[in-house]
Coordinates of C-alpha atoms in Angstrom, one line a residue:
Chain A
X193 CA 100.4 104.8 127.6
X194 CA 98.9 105.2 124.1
X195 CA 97.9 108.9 123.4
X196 CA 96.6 110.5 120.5
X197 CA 96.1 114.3 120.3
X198 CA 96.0 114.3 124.3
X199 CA 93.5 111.3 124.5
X200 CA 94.9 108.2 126.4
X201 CA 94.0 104.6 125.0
X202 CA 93.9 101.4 127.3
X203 CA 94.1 99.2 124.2
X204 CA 96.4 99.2 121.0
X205 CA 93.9 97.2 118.8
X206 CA 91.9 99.9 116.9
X207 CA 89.0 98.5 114.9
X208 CA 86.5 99.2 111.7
X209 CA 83.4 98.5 111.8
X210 CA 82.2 96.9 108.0
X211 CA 81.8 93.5 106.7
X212 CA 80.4 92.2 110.2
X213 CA 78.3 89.0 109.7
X214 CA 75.5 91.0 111.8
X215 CA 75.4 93.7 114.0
X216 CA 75.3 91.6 117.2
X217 CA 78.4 90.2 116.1
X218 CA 80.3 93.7 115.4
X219 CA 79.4 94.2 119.4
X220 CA 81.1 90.9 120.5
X221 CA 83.9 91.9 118.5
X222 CA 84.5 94.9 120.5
X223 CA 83.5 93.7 123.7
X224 CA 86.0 90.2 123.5
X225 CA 89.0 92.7 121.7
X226 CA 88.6 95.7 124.2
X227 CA 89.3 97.6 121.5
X228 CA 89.8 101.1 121.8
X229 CA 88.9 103.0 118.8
X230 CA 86.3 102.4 115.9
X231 CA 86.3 103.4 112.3
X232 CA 83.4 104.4 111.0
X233 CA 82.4 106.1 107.8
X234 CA 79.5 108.2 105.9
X235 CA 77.2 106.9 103.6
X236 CA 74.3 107.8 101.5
X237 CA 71.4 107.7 103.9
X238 CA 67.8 107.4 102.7
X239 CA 64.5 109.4 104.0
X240 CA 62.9 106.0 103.6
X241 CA 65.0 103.4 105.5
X242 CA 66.7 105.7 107.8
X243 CA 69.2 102.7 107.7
X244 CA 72.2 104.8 109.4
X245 CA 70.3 105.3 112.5
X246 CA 70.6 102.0 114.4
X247 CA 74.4 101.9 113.5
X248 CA 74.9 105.0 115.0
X249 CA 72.7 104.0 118.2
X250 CA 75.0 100.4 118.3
X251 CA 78.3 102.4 118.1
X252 CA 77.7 104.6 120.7
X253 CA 76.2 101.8 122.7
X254 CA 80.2 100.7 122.3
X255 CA 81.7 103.2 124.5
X256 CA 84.6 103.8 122.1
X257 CA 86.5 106.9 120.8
X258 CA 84.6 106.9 117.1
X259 CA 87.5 107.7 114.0
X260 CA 85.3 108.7 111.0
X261 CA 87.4 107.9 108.3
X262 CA 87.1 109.6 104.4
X263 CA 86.7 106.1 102.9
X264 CA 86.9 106.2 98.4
X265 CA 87.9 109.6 98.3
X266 CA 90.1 110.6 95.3
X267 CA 90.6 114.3 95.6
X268 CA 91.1 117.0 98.2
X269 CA 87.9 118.4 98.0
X270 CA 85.9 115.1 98.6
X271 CA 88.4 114.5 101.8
X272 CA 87.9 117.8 102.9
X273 CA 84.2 118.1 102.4
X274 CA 83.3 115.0 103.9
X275 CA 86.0 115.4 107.0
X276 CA 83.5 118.5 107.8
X277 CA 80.3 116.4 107.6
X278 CA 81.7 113.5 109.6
X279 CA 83.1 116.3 112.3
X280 CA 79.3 117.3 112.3
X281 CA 77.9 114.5 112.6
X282 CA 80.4 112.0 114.8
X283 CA 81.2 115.5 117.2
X284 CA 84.9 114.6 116.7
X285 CA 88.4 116.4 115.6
X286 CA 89.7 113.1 114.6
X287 CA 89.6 112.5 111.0
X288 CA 91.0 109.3 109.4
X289 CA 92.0 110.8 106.2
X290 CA 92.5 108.4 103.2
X291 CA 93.1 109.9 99.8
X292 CA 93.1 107.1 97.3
X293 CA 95.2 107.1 94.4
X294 CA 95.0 103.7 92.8
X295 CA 92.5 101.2 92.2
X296 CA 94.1 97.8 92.3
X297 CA 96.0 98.7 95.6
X298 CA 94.1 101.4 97.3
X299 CA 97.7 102.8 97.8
X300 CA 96.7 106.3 99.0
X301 CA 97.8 109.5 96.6
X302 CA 100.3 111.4 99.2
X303 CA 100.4 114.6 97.3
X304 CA 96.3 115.2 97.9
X305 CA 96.8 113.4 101.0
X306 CA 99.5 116.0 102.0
X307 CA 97.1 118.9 100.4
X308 CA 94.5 118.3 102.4
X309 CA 96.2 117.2 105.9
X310 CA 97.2 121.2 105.6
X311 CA 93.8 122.7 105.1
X312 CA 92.1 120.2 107.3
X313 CA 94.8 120.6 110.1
X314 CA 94.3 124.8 109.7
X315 CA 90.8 124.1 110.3
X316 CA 91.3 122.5 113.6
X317 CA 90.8 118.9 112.9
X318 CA 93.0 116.6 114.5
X319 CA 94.2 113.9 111.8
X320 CA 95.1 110.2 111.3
X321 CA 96.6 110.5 108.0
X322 CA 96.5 106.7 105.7
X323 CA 100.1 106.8 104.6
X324 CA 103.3 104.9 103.0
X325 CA 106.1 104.4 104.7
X326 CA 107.9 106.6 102.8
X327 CA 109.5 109.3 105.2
X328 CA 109.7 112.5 103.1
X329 CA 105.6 112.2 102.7
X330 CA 105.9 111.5 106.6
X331 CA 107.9 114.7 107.4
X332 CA 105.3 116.8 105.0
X333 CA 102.0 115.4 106.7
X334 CA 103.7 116.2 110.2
X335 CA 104.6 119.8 108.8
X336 CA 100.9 120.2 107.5
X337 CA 100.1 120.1 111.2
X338 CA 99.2 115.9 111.5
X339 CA 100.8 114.0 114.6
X340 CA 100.0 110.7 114.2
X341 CA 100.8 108.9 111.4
X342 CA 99.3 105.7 109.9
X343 CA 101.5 104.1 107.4
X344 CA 100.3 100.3 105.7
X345 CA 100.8 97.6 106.3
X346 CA 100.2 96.1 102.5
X347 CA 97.3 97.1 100.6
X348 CA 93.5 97.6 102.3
X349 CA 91.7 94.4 102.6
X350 CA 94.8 92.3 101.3
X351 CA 96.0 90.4 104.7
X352 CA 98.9 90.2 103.9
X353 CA 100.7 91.7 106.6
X354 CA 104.0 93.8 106.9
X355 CA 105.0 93.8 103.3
X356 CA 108.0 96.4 104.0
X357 CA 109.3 95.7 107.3
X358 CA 112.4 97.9 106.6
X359 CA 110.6 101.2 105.7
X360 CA 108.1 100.4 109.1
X361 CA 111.4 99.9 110.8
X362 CA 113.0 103.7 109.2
X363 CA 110.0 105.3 110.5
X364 CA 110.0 104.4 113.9
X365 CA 113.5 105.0 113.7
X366 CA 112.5 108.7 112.1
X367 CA 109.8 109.4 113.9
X368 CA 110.7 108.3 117.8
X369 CA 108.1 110.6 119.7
X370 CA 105.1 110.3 116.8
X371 CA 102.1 107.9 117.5
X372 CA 102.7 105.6 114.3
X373 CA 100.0 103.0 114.0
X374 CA 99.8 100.2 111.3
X375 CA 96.7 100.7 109.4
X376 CA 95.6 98.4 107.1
X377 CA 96.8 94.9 105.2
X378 CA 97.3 92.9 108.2
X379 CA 95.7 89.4 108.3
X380 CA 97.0 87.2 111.0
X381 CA 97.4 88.5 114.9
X382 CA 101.0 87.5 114.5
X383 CA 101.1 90.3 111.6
X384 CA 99.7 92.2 114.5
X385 CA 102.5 91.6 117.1
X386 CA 105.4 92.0 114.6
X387 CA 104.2 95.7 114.0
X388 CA 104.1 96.5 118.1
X389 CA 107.3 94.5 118.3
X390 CA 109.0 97.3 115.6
X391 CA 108.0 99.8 118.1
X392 CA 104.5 100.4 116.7
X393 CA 101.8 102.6 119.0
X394 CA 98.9 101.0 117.7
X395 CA 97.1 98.9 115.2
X396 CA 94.2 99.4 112.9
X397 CA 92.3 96.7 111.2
X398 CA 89.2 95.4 110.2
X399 CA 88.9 92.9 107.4
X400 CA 90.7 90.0 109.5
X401 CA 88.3 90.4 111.9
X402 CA 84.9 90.9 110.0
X403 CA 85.7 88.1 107.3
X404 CA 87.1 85.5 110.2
X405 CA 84.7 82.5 110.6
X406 CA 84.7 83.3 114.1
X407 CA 85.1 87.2 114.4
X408 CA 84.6 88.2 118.3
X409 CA 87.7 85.7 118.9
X410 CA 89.8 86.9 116.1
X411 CA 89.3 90.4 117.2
X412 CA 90.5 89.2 120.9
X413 CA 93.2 87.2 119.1
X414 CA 94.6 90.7 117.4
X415 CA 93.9 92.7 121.1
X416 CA 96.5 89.6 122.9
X417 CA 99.1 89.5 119.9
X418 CA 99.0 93.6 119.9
X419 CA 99.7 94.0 123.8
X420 CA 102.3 90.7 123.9
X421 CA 104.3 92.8 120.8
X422 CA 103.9 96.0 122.5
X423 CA 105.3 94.1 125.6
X424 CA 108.0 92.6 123.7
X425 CA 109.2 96.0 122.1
X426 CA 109.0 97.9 125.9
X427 CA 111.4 94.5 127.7
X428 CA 113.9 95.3 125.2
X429 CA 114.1 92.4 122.6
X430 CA 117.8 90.5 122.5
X431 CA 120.2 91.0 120.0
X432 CA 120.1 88.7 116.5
X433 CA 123.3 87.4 116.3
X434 CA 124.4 85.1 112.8
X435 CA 125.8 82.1 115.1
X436 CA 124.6 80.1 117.8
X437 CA 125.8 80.8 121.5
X438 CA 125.3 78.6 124.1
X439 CA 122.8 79.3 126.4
X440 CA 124.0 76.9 129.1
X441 CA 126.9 77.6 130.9
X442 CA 129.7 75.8 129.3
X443 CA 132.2 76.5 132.5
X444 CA 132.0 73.2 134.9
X445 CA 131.0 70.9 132.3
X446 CA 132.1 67.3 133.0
X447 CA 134.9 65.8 130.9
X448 CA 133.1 62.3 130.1
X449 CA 134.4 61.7 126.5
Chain B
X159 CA 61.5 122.1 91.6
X160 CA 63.8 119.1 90.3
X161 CA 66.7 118.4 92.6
X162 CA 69.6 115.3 92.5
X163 CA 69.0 113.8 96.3
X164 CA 71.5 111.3 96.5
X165 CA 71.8 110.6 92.8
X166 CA 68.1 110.2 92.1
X167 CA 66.1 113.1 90.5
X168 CA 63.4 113.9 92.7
X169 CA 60.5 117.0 92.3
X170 CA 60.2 118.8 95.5
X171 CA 58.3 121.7 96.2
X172 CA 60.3 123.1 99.5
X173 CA 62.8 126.3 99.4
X174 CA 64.6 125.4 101.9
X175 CA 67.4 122.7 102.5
X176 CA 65.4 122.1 106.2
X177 CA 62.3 122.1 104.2
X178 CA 63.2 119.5 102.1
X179 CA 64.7 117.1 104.4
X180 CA 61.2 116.9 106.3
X181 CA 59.3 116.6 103.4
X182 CA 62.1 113.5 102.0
X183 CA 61.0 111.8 105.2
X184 CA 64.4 112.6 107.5
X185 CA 62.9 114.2 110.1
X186 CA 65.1 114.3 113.5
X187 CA 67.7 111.7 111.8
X188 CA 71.1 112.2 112.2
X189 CA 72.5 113.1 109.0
X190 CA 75.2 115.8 107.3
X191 CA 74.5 118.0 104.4
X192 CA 76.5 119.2 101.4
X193 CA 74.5 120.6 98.5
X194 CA 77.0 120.8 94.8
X195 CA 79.7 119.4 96.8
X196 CA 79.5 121.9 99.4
X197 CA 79.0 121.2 102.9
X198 CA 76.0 123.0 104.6
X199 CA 76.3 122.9 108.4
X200 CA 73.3 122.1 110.5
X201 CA 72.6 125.8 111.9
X202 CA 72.4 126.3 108.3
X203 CA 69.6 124.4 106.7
X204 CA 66.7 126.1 107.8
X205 CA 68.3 129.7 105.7
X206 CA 70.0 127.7 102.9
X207 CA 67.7 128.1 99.7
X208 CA 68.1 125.5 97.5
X209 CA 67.7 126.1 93.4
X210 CA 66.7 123.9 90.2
X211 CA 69.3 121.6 89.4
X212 CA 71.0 121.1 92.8
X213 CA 72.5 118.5 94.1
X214 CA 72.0 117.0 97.6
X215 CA 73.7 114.6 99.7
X216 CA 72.3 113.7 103.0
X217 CA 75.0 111.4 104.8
X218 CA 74.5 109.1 107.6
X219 CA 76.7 107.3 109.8
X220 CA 77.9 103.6 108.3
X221 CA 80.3 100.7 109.0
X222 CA 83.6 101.8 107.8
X223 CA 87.4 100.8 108.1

């Protein structure tokens, strides 16, 4: 079963929260997907509107683990400052630590990233780094104490899906006993099952779902395509071969020509 | 006293950072602190003095990704 920092997870299909048409509709997202986990960030609230309230009163009406995430940070002091309000105020370890680094792709800056996975990680949070595949980053985020890691999938908000199927594949291959979970990029539930089908523990998303024209289904689409892929990986996909082999028997075939 | 609260200049006449957030209207609201880009824990606010010129954030849960 799915377990992160010594919490078990029923469902693979983690899930933000922004972009929802309305509130009600967030809910029926959850509730159709199952999902297990919600992202959730930290925003400038005002004395007047107190608008921050009622989201935190519909997310805990959820009953889901709550990842606060450290959403347009650029440096290690931002990360690290707001992972200790959102521990505060969300009563959580878990951190979902994204330290951007470029505009046009929200590809996340690994060198702060790494930074501050070490003094976060010394400080007792428990961390779900926003990564690249790349593996040397990978072994230096689990040395700064992280173990889960959360390479994309293509760039945030871009539904593209796996753009780098290879460097997915290394890291599972790398990293056999680390939670890896695909976070961010994906577009399409099938984007979905190809990630658990690589050998991925989970998937995060949210823009697929929010901006679908119907978004409680789409988020159950994701939850079905996750759990057939995870099913997939565990029965022990076939081998590709480069030429067709019969599938039928071809001992005691009739002679008719 | 002029503080930045959350970008906007405001004139507040409190000392302290629990002070303050009554008198901006916060009350019981479930919100984090960091004052010059420092975070001020809860059990905190009520000894945390707060000078001309700073600069508060007051955070509150939101939809994120």
């Amino acid at each position: 079963m799915l377990e992160f920092y010594g919490t078990k997870l029923k469902n693979p299909l983690m899930l933000g929260t922004a972009q929802y048409p309305s509130p009600a509709i967030l809910a029926d997202a959850f509730i159709r997907s199952e999902a297990s986990v919600a992202t959730v960030s930290l925003r400038r609230e005002s004395g007047n509107e107190l608008a921050g309230q009622d989201f935190w009163k519909l997310i805990q009406e959820l009953n889901v683990h709550i990842l606060p995430n450290t959403a347009g940070c650029h440096t290690v002091k931002e990360a690290v400052t707001t992972a200790h309000m959102a521990r505060e105020l969300f009563k959580t370890k878990w951190i979902k630590l994204e330290v951007i680094g470029e505009e046009d792709t929200l590809q996340p800056d690994v060198f702060r990233l790494v930074e501050a996975a070490r003094i976060l990680s010394e400080d007792g949070f428990q961390l779900f780094p926003y990564t690249t595949e790349d593996l040397v980053v990978a072994d230096r985020l689990l040395e700064a104490g992280c173990e889960v890691l959360m390479p994309w999938g293509a760039p945030i908000g871009s539904g593209m899906g796996l753009n780098n199927v290879f460097g997915l594949r290394s890291m599972r291959a790398h990293f056999p006993d680390t939670p890896l979970v695909v976070d961010a990029g994906l577009g399409l539930p099938s984007h979905a099952a190809a990630a658990m089908e690589l050998g991925f523990d989970a998937i995060l998303l949210n823009s697929a779902v929010a901006k679908a024209g119907d978004p409680a289904a789409m988020a159950e689409a994701f939850s079905k395509a996750a759990i057939a892929g995870q099913t997939a990986y565990e029965a022990d996909p076939m081998e590709k071969l480069d030429m067709a082999e019969p599938s039928t028997p071809v001992i005691g075939k009739a002679f008719l020509s | 006293m002029k503080i930045r609260i959350n970008g906007q200049l405001e004139d507040i006449d409190a000392d302290s950072l629990d002070a303050a957030l009554q008198l901006l209207g916060y009350g019981d609201a479930k919100v984090a602190t960091a004052v010059n880009g420092e975070f001020v824990p809860e059990d905190n606010r009520a000894k945390y003095i707060l000078h001309d010129g700073d600069r508060l954030e007051v955070l509150a849960p939101m939809q994120g990704g």
